[in-house]
Coordinates of C-alpha atoms (C1' of nucleotides) in Angstrom, one line a residue:
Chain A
X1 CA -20.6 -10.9 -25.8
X2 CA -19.7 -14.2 -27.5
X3 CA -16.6 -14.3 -29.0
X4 CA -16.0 -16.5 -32.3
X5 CA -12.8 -19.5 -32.2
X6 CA -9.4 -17.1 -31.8
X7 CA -11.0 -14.1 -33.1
X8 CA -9.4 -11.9 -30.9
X9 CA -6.3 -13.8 -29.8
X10 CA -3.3 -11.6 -30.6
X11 CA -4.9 -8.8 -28.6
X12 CA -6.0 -10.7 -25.6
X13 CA -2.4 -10.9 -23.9
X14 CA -1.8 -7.4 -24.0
X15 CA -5.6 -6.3 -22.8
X16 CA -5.6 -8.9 -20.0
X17 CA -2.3 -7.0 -18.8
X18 CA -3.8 -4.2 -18.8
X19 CA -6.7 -4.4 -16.9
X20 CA -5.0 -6.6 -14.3
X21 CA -3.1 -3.6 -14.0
X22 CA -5.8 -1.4 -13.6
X23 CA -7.7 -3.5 -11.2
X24 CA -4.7 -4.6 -9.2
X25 CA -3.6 -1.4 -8.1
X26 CA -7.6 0.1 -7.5
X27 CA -8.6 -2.4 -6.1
X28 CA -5.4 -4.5 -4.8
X29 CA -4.3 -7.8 -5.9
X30 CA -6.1 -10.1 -3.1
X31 CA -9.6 -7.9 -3.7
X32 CA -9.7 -8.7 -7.4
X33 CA -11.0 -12.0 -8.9
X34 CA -9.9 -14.0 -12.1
X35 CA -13.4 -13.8 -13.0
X36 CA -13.1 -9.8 -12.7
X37 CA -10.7 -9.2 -14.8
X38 CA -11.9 -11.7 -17.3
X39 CA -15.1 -9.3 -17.6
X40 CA -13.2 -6.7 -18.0
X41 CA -11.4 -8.0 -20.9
X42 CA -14.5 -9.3 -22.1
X43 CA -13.8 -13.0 -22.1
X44 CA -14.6 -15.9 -20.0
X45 CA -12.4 -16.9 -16.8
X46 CA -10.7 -20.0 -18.0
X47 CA -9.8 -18.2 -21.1
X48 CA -7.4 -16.5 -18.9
X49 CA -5.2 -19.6 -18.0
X50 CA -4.2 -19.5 -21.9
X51 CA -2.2 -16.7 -21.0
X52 CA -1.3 -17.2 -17.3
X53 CA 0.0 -20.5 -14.8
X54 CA -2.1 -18.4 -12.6
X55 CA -2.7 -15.5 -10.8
X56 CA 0.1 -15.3 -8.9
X57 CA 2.3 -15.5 -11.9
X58 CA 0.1 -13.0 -13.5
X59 CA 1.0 -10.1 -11.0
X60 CA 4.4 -11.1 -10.9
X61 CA 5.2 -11.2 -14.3
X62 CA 3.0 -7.4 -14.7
X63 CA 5.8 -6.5 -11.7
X64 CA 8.4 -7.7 -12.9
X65 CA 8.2 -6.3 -16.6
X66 CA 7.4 -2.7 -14.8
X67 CA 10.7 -3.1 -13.0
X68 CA 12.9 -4.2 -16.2
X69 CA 11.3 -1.4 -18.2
X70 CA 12.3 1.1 -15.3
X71 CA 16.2 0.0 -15.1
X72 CA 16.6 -0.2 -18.8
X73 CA 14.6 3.2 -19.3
X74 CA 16.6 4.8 -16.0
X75 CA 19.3 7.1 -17.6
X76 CA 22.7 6.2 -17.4
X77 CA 25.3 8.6 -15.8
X78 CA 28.4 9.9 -17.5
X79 CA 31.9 10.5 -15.6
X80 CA 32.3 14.1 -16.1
X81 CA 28.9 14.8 -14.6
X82 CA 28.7 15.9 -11.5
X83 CA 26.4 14.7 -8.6
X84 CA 24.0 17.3 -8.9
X85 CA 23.9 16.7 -12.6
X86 CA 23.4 12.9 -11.6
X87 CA 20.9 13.7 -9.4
X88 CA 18.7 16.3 -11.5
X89 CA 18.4 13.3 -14.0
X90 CA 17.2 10.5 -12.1
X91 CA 14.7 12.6 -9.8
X92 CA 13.4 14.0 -13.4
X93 CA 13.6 10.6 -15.2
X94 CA 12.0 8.8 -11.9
X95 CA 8.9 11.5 -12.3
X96 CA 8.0 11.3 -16.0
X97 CA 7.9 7.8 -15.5
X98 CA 5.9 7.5 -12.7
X99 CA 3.6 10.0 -14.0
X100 CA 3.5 7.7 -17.6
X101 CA 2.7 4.7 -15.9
X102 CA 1.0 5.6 -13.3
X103 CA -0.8 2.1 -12.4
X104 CA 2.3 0.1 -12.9
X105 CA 4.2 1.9 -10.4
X106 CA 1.3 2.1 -7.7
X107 CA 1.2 -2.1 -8.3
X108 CA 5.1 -2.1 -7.5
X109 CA 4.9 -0.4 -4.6
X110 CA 1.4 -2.1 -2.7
X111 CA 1.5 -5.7 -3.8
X112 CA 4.9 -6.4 -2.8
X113 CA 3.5 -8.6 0.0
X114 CA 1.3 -10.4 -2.0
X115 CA 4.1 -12.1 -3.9
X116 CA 5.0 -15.7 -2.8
X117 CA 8.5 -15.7 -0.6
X118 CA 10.5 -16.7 -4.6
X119 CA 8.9 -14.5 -6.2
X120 CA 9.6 -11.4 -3.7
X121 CA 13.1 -11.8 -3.7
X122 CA 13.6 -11.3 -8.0
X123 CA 11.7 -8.5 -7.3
X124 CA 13.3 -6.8 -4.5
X125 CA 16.6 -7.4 -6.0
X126 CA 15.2 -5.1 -9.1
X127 CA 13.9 -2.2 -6.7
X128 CA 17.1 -2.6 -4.7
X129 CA 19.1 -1.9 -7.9
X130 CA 17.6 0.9 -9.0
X131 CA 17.5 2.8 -5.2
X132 CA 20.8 1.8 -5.3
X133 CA 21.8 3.9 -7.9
X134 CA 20.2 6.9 -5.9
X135 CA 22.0 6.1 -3.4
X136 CA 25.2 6.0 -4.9
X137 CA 24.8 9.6 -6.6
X138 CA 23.9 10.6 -3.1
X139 CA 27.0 9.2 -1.4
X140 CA 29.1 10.4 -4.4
X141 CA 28.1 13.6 -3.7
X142 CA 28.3 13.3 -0.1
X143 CA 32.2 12.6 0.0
X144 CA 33.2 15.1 -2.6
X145 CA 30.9 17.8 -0.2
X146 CA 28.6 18.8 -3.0
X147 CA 26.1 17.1 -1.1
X148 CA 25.0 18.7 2.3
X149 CA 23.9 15.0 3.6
X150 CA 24.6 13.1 6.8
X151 CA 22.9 9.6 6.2
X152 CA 23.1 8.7 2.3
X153 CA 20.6 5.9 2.8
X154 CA 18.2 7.8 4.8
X155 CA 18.6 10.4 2.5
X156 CA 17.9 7.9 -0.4
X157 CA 14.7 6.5 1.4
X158 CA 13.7 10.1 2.1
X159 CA 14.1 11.2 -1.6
X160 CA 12.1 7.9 -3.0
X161 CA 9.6 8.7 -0.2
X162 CA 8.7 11.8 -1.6
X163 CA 8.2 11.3 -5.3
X164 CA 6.3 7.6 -4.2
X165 CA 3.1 9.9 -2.8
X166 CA 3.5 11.7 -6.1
X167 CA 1.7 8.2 -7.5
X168 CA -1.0 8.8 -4.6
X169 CA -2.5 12.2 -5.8
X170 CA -1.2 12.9 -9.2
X171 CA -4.1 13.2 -11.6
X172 CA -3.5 14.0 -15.0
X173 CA -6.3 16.3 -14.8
X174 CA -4.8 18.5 -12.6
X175 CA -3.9 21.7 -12.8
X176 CA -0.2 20.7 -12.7
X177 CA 1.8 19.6 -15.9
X178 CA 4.4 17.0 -15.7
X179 CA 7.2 19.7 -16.5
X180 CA 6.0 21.8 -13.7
X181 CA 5.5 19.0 -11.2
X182 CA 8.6 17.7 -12.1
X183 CA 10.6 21.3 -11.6
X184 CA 8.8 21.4 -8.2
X185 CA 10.3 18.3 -7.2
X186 CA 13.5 18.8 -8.3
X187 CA 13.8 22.3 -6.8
X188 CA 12.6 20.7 -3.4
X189 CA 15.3 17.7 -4.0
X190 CA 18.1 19.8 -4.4
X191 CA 17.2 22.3 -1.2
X192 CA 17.2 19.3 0.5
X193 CA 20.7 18.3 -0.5
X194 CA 22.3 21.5 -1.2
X195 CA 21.9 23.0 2.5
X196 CA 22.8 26.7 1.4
X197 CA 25.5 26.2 -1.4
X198 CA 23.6 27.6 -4.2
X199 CA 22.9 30.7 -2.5
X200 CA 26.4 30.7 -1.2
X201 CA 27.1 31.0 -4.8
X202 CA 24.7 33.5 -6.1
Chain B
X1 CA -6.6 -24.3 23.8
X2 CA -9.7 -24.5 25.2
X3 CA -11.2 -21.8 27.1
X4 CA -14.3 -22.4 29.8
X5 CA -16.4 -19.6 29.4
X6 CA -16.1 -16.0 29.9
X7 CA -12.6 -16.0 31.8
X8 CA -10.6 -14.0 29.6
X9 CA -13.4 -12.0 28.4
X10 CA -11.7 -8.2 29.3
X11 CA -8.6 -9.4 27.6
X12 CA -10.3 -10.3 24.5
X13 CA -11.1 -7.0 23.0
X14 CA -8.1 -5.4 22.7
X15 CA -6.5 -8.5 21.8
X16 CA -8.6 -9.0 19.0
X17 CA -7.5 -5.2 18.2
X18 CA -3.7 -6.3 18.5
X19 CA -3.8 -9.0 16.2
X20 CA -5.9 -7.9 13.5
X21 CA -3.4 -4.7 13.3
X22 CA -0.6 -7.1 13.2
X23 CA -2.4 -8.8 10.5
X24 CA -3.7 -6.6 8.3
X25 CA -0.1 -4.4 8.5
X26 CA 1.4 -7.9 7.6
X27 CA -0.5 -9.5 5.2
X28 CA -3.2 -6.7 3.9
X29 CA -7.0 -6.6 4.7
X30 CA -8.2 -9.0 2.0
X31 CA -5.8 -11.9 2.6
X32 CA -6.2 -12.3 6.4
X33 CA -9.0 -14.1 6.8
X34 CA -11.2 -14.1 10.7
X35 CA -9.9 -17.4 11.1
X36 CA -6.2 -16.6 11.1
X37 CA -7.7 -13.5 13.5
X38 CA -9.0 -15.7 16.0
X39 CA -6.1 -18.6 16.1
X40 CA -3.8 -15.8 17.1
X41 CA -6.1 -14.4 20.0
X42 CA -6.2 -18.1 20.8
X43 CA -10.5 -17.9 20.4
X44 CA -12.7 -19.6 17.5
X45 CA -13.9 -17.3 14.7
X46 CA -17.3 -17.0 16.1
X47 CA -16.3 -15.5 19.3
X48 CA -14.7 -12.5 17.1
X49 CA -18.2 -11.4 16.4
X50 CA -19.0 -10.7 19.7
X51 CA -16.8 -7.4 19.5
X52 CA -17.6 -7.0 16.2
X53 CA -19.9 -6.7 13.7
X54 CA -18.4 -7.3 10.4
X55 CA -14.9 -8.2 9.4
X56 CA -15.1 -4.7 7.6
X57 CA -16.4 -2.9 10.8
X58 CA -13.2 -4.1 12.6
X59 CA -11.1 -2.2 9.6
X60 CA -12.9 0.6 9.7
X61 CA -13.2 0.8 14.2
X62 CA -8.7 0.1 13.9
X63 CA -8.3 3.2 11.2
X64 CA -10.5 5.3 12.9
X65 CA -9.3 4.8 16.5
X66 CA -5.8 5.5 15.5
X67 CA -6.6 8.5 13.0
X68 CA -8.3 10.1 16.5
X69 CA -5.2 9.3 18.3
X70 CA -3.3 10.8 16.1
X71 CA -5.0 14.0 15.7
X72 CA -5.5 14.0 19.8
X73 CA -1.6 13.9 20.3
X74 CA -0.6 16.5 17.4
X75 CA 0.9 19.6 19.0
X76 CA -1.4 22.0 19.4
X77 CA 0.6 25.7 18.1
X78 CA 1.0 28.8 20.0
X79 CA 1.0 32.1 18.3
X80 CA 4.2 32.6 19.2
X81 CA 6.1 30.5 17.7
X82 CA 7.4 31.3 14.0
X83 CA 6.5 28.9 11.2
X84 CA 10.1 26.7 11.5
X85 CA 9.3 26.1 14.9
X86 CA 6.1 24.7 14.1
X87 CA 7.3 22.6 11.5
X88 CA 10.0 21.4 13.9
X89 CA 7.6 19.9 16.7
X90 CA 5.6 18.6 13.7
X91 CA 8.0 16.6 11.9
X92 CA 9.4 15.5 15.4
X93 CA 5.6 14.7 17.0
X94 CA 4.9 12.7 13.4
X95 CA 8.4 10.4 13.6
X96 CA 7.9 9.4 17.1
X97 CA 4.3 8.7 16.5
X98 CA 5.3 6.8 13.4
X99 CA 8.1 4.5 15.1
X100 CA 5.6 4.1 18.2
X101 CA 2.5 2.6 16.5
X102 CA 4.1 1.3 12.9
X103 CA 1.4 -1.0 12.2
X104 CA -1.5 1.2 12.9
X105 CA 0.5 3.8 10.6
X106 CA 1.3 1.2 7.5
X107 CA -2.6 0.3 8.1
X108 CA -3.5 4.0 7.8
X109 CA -1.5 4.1 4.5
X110 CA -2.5 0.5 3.2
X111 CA -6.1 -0.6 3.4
X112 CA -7.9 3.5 2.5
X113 CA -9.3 1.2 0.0
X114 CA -10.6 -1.5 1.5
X115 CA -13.1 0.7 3.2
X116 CA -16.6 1.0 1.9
X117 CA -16.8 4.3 0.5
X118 CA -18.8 5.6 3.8
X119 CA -16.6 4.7 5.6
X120 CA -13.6 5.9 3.5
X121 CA -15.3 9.5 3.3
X122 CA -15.0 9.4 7.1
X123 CA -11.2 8.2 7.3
X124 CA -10.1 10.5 4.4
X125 CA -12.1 13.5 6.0
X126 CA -9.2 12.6 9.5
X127 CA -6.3 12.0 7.4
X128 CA -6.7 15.7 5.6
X129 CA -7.4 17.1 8.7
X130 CA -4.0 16.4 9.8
X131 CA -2.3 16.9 6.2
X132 CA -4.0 20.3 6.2
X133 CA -1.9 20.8 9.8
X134 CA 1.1 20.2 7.6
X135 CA -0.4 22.2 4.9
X136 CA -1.0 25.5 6.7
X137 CA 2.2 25.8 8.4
X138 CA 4.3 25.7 5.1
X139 CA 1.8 27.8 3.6
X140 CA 2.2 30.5 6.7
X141 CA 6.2 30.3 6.3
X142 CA 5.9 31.0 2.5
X143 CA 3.5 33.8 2.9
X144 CA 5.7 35.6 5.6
X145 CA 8.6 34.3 3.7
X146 CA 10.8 32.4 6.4
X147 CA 10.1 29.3 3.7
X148 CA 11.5 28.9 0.5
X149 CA 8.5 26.7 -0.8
X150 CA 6.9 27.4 -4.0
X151 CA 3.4 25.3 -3.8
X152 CA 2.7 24.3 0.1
X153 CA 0.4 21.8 -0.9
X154 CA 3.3 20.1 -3.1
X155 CA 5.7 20.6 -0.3
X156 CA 3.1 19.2 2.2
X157 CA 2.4 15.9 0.3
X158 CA 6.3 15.4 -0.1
X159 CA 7.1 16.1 3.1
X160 CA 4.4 13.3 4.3
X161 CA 6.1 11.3 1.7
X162 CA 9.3 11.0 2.8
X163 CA 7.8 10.8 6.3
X164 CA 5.7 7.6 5.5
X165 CA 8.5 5.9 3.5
X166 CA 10.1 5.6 6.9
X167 CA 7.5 3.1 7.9
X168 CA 8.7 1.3 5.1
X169 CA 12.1 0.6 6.4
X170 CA 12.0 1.1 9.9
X171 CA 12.9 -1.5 12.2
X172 CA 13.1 -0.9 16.1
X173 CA 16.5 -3.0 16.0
X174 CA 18.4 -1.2 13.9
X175 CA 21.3 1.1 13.9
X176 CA 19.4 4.1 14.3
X177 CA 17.4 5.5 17.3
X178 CA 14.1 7.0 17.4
X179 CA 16.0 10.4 18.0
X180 CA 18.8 9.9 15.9
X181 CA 15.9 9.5 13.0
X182 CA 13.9 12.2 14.5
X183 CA 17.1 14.7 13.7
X184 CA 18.4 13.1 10.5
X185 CA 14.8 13.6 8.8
X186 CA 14.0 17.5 10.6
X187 CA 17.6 18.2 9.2
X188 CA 16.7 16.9 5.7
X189 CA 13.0 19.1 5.8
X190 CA 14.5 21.9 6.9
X191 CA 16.6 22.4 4.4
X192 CA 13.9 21.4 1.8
X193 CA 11.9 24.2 3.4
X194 CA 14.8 26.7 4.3
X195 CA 16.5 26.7 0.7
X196 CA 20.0 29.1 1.9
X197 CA 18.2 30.8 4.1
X198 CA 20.1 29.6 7.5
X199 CA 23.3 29.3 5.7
X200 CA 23.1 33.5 5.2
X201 CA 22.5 33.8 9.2
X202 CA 25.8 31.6 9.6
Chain C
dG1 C1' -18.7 -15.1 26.2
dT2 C1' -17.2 -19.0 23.8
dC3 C1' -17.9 -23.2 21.5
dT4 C1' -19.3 -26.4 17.6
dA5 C1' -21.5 -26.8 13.4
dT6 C1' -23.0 -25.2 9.3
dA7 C1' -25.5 -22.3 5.8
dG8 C1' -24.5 -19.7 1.9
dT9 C1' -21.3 -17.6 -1.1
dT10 C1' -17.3 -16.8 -3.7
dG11 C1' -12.9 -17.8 -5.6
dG12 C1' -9.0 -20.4 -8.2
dA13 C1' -8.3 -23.6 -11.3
dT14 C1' -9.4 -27.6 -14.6
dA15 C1' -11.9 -30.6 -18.3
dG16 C1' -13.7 -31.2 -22.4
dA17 C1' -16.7 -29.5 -26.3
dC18 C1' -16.3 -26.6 -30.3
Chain D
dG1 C1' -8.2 -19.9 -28.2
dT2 C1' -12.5 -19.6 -26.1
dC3 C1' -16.6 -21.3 -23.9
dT4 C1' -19.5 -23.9 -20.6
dA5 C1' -19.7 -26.5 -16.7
dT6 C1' -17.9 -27.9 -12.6
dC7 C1' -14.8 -29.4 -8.7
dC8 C1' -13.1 -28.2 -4.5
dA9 C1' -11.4 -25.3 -1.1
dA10 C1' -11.8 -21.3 1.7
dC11 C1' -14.3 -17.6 3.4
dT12 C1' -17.9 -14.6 6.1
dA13 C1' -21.3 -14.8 9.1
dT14 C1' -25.0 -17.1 11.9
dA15 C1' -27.5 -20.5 15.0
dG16 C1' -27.9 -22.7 19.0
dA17 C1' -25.7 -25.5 22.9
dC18 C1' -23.3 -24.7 27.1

DNA sequence: GTCTATAGTTGGATAGAC
DNA sequence: GTCTATCCAACTATAGAC
């Protein structure tokens, strides 16, 4: 479909985006051409240098504006909360928005490697940050004993683990909504790092 | 280095094997090209398609090789064991295979869609065989109520979650042994699994 | 069984018209 | 801002000599 002179221009950013995103985590970054997701937009290849270097700085910039949206987005924890309190809002937060944004997430976590050496380290220093913050609720509750867990980095690792697969066969089809999916999780999370406490307590 | 005819021909096989898992686990499927295969057997590209017939066939012959391995090893169960005991030589059998063949594992995980889709259907068909392993013992431990899981298939794909994440970050030099990992994770699943149940037996 | 050489294709990126 | 046309590099796979 011919497109008249700028017709279209104020939309084309955000549609490129979006189908890079699409393809890129379908199909993975190294299997999907320029001239792909030009199609897809419905425009022709070079057009697509008006809006990227190239397509290297394409995925990284989709990565890296997934990974500012999840720290600013990631809740913030007060000091009279306790651990569990910490923890029952991140593992919540962390599934709503992996369910939201599906795509973006599942590009984070495969095309890592696909980055050049520069632009790997930005972005590992954003995924370390936020794990870190699971990490430190987890060792938090670890000295204060409201946490039943040996290894707080393991732990963390574990816990990330866990709702990452939740990317791999989530379909918003499903019978599942995200409430319940997300009360499973959490009721598995804090087994896992509660030992017996609660039913100490009841 | 130039090679006179046939005189490492045994040795080039599995070779060929060796360093395409490397490769692939390293780089992904689609950026490692036959020519970066060969160089690191020390052979020209040509001679790779001698063992092979396709650059996709060698994909598919690596996943499917190690998906059989895996399901040859898995620990057969015995009637009389109870469903924690199951799930014990499970997680245990799944870590040490994990930390034993790490590339074949992050390939397992990695490159499901790289496949054509025949050849997926045949991959996927192994990999749920061995989830649905997983899958029936939580779902025998809920039934007879020794578990404290509310969805086994849930429970299953988090449980191979935070199994697979430790392919992630696994390095054989680190602080942590095979069985110091081994314990640290069956600890963390039990829990998961056990909810306060072994904390009223205490 | 491996080599050299190459056919045939595809991909990233650019130039210049409009 | 987009299109058409194209350059050049890299890739898979094959052919034929040894």
């Amino acid at each position: 479909m011919a497109r008249t002179s700028g017709s279209y221009s104020e939309l084309t950013e955000p549609r490129i985006r979006a189908e890079a995103t699409r393809l890129f985590a379908q199909k993975g970054y190294a299997s999907v051409s320029m001239r792909e997701i030009a199609q897809a937009v419905g425009v022709q290849a070079g057009a697509l240098y008006n809006y990227t270097a190239d397509k290297q700085t394409l995925l990284f910039s989709l990565l890296e504006t997934h990974m500012h949206d999840l720290l600013a987005h990631c809740p913030d924890f007060r000091n009279d909360e306790t651990p569990v309190m910490h923890l029952e809002a991140f593992v919540r937060f962390h599934i709503e928005f992996h369910i939201a944004r599906r795509d973006a997430v599942f590009l984070s976590y495969m095309e890592l490697r696909n980055l050049t050496q520069e632009n790997f380290a930005k972005i590992e220093h954003l995924r370390q940050t936020y794990e870190g913050k699971l990490r430190d609720i987890l060792e938090r509750g670890r000295v204060d004993q409201s946490f039943e867990v040996q290894d707080a980095k393991v732990a963390s690792f574990a816990i990330i683990g866990m709702l990452k697969e939740m990317a791999t066969w989530y379909r918003p089809e499903g019978p599942l909504s995200h409430v319940e999916i997300s009360s499973l999780y959490w009721a598995m999370v804090k087994n896992m790092v509660r030992g017996g406490r609660d039913a100490d307590r009841i």
